[in-house]
mmCIF file of C-alpha atoms in Angstrom:
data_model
loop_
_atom_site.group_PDB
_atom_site.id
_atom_site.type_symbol
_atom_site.label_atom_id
_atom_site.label_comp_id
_atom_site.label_asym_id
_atom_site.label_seq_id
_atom_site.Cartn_x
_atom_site.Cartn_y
_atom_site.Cartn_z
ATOM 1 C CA UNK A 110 38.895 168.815 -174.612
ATOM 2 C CA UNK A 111 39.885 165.465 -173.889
ATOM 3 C CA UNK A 112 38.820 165.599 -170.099
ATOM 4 C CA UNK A 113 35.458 167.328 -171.065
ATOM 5 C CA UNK A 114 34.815 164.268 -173.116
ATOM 6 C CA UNK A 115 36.218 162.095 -170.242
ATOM 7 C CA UNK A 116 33.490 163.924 -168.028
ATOM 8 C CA UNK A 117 30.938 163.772 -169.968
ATOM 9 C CA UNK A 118 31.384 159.746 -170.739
ATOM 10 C CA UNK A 119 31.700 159.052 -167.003
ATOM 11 C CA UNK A 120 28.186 161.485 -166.699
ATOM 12 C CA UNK A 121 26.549 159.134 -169.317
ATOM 13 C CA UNK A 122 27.748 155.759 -168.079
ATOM 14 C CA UNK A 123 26.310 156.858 -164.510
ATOM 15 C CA UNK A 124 22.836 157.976 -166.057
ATOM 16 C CA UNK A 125 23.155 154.828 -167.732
ATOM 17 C CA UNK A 126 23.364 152.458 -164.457
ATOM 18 C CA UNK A 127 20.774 154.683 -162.469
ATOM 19 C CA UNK A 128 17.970 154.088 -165.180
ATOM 20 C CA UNK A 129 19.484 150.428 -165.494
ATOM 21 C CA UNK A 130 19.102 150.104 -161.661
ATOM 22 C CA UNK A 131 15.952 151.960 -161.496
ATOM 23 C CA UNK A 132 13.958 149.548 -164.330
ATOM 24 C CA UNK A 133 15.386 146.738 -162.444
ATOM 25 C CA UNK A 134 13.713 147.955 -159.333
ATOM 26 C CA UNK A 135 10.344 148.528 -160.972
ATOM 27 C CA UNK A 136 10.191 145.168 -162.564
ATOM 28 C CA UNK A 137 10.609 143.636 -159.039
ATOM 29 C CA UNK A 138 7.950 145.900 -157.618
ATOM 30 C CA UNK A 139 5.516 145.649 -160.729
ATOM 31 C CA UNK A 140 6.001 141.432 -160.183
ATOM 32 C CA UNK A 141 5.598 141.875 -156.509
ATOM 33 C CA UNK A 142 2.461 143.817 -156.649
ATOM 34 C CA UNK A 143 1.018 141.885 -159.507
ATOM 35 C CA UNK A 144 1.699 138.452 -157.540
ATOM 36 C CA UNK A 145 0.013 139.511 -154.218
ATOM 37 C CA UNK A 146 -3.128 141.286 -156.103
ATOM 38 C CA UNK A 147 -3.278 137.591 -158.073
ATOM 39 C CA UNK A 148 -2.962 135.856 -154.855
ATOM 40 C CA UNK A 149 -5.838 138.397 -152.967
ATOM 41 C CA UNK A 150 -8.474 137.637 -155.436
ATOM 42 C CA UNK A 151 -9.479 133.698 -154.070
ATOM 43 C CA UNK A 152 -8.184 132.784 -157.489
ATOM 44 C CA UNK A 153 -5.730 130.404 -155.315
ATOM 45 C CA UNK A 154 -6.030 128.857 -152.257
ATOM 46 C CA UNK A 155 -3.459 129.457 -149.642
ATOM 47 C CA UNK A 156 -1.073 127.581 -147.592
ATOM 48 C CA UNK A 157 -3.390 127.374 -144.492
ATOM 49 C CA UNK A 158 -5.996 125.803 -146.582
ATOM 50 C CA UNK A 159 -8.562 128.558 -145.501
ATOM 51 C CA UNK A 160 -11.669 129.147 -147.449
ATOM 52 C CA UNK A 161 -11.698 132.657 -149.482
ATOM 53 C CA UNK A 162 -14.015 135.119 -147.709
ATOM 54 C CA UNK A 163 -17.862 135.297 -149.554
ATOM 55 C CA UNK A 164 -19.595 138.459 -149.673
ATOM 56 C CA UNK A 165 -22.459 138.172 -147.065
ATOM 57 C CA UNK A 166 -25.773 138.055 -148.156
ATOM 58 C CA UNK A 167 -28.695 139.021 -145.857
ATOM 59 C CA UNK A 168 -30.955 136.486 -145.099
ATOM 60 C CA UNK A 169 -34.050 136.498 -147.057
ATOM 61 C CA UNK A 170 -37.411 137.256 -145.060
ATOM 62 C CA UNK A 171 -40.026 134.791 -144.586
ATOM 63 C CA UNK A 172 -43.514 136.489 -145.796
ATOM 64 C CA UNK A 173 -43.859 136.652 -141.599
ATOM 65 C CA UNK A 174 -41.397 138.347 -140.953
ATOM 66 C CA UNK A 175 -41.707 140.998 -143.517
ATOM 67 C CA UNK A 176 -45.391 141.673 -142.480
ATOM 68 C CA UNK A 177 -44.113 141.883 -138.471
ATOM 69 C CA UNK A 178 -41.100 143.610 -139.538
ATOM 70 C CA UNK A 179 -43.667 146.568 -140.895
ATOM 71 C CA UNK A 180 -45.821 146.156 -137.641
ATOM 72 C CA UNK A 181 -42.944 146.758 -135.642
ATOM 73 C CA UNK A 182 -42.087 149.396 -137.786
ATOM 74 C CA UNK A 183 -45.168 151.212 -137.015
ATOM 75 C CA UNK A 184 -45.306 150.193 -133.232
ATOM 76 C CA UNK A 185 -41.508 151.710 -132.741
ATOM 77 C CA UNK A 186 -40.870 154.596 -135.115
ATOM 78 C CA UNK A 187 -44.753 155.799 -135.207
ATOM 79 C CA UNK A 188 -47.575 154.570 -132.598
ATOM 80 C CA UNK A 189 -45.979 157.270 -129.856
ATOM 81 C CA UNK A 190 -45.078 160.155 -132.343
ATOM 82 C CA UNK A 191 -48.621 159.836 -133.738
ATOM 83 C CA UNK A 192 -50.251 159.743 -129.947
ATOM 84 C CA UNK A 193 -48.189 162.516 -129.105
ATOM 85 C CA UNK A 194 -48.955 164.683 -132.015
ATOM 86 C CA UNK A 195 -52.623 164.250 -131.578
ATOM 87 C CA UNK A 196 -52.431 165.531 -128.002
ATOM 88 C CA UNK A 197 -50.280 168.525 -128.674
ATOM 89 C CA UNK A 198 -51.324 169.338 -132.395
ATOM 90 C CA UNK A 199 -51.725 172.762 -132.899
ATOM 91 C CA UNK A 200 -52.097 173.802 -136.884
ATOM 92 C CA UNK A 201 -50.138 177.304 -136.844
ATOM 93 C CA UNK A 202 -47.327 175.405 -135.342
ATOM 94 C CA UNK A 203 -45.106 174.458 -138.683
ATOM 95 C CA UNK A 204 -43.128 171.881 -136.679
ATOM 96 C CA UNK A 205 -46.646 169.958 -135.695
ATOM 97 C CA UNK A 206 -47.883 170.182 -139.228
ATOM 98 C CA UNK A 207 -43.818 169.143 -140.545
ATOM 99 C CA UNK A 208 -44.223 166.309 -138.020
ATOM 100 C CA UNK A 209 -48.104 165.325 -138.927
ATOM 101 C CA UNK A 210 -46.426 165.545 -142.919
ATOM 102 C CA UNK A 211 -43.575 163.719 -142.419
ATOM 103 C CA UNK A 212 -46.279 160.615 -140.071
ATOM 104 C CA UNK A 213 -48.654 160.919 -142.915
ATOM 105 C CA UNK A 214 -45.636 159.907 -145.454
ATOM 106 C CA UNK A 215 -43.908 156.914 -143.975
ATOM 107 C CA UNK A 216 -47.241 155.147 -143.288
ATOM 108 C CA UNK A 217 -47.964 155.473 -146.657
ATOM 109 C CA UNK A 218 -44.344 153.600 -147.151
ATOM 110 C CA UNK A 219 -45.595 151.244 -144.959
ATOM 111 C CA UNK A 220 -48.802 150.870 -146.521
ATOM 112 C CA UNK A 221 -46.420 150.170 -150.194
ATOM 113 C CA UNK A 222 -44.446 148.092 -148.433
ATOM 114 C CA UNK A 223 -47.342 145.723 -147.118
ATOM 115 C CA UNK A 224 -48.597 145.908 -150.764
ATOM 116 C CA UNK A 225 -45.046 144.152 -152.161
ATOM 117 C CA UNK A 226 -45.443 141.135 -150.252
ATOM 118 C CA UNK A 227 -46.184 138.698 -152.747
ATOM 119 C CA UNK A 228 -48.676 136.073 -151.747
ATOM 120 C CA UNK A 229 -49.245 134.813 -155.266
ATOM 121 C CA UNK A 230 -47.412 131.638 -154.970
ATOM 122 C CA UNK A 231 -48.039 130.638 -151.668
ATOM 123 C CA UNK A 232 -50.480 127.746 -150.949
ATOM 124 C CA UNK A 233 -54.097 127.654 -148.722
ATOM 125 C CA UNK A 234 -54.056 127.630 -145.510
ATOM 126 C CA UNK A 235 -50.795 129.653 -144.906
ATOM 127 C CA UNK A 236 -51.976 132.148 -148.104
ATOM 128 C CA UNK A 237 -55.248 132.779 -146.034
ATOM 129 C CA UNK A 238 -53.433 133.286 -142.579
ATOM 130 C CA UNK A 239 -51.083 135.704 -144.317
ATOM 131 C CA UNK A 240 -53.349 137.457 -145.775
ATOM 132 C CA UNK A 241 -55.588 138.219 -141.925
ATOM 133 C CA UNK A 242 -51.978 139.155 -140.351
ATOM 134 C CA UNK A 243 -51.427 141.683 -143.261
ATOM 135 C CA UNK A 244 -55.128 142.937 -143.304
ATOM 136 C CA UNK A 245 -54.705 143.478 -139.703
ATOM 137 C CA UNK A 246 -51.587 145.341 -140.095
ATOM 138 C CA UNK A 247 -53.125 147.299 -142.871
ATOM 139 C CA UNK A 248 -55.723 148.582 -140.730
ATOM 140 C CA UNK A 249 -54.225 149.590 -137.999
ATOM 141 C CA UNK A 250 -52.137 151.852 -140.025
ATOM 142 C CA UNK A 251 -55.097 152.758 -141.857
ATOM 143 C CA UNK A 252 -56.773 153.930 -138.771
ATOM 144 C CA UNK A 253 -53.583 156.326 -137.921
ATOM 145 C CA UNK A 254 -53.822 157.546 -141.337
ATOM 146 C CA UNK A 255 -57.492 158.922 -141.058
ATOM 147 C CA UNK A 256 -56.487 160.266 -137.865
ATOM 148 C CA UNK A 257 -53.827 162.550 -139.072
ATOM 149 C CA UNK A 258 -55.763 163.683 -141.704
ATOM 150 C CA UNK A 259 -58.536 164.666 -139.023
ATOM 151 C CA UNK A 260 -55.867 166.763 -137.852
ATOM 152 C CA UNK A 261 -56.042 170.322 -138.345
#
């Protein structure tokens, strides 16, 4: 009996230094990982004396840009697929009227997006030269607008 008890001390001292030794080893890891995510977060600078990274931010849009942005828009994506279509349109062909749909649609976004640009705050004679350079734009996809819906 006396070596069974022998055994099964020696079994229980060995348990013993295996979970000893594995807590140690998870403390160390635990302070290791919780040192390098403090140290990740630009909470501290490091040695090199480099700046954190900053999220980029776009750049905001002058009210120019945003109304040539939408021009472009139009001149790119749409002026060709819209000449195209009215060349080729043929109404029993569901990929002509998908395509004369789908034209119809994102002019209208366009058209919503043209209506967003705030001019409320801006002064004369910039708020009046804004407002022809829109108009214009608004127009022309205006007039592509009543030309797919001539389509039939």
């Amino acid at each position: 009996m006396s070596t069974v008890n022998a055994d099964f001390l020696a079994t229980v001292q060995e348990n013993a230094n295996v979970i000893a030794l594995t807590t140690v080893v998870a403390i160390f890891v635990s302070a290791f990982l919780w040192a390098s995510c403090k140290g990740s977060n630009g909470s501290k600078k490091s040695a090199g004396g480099k700046k954190p990274a900053q999220s980029k931010k776009p750049a905001e849009m002058t009210l120019e840009a945003q109304i040539e942005n939408v021009r472009l828009r139009y001149v790119n994506e749409f002026q060709t697929r819209i000449a195209s279509l009215k060349k080729h349109f043929d109404g029993r062909d569901e990929k002509n009227v998908y395509e004369r749909n789908y034209c119809n649609e994102m002019l209208l976004k366009l058209m919503i997006q043209l209506d967003g640009i705030d001019l409320v705050d801006v002064e004369q004679p910039r708020k009046g030269e804004l407002k022809l350079k829109r108009k214009e734009v608004i127009r022309l996809i205006q007039g592509e607008l009543k030309v797919l819906d001539e389509l039939s």
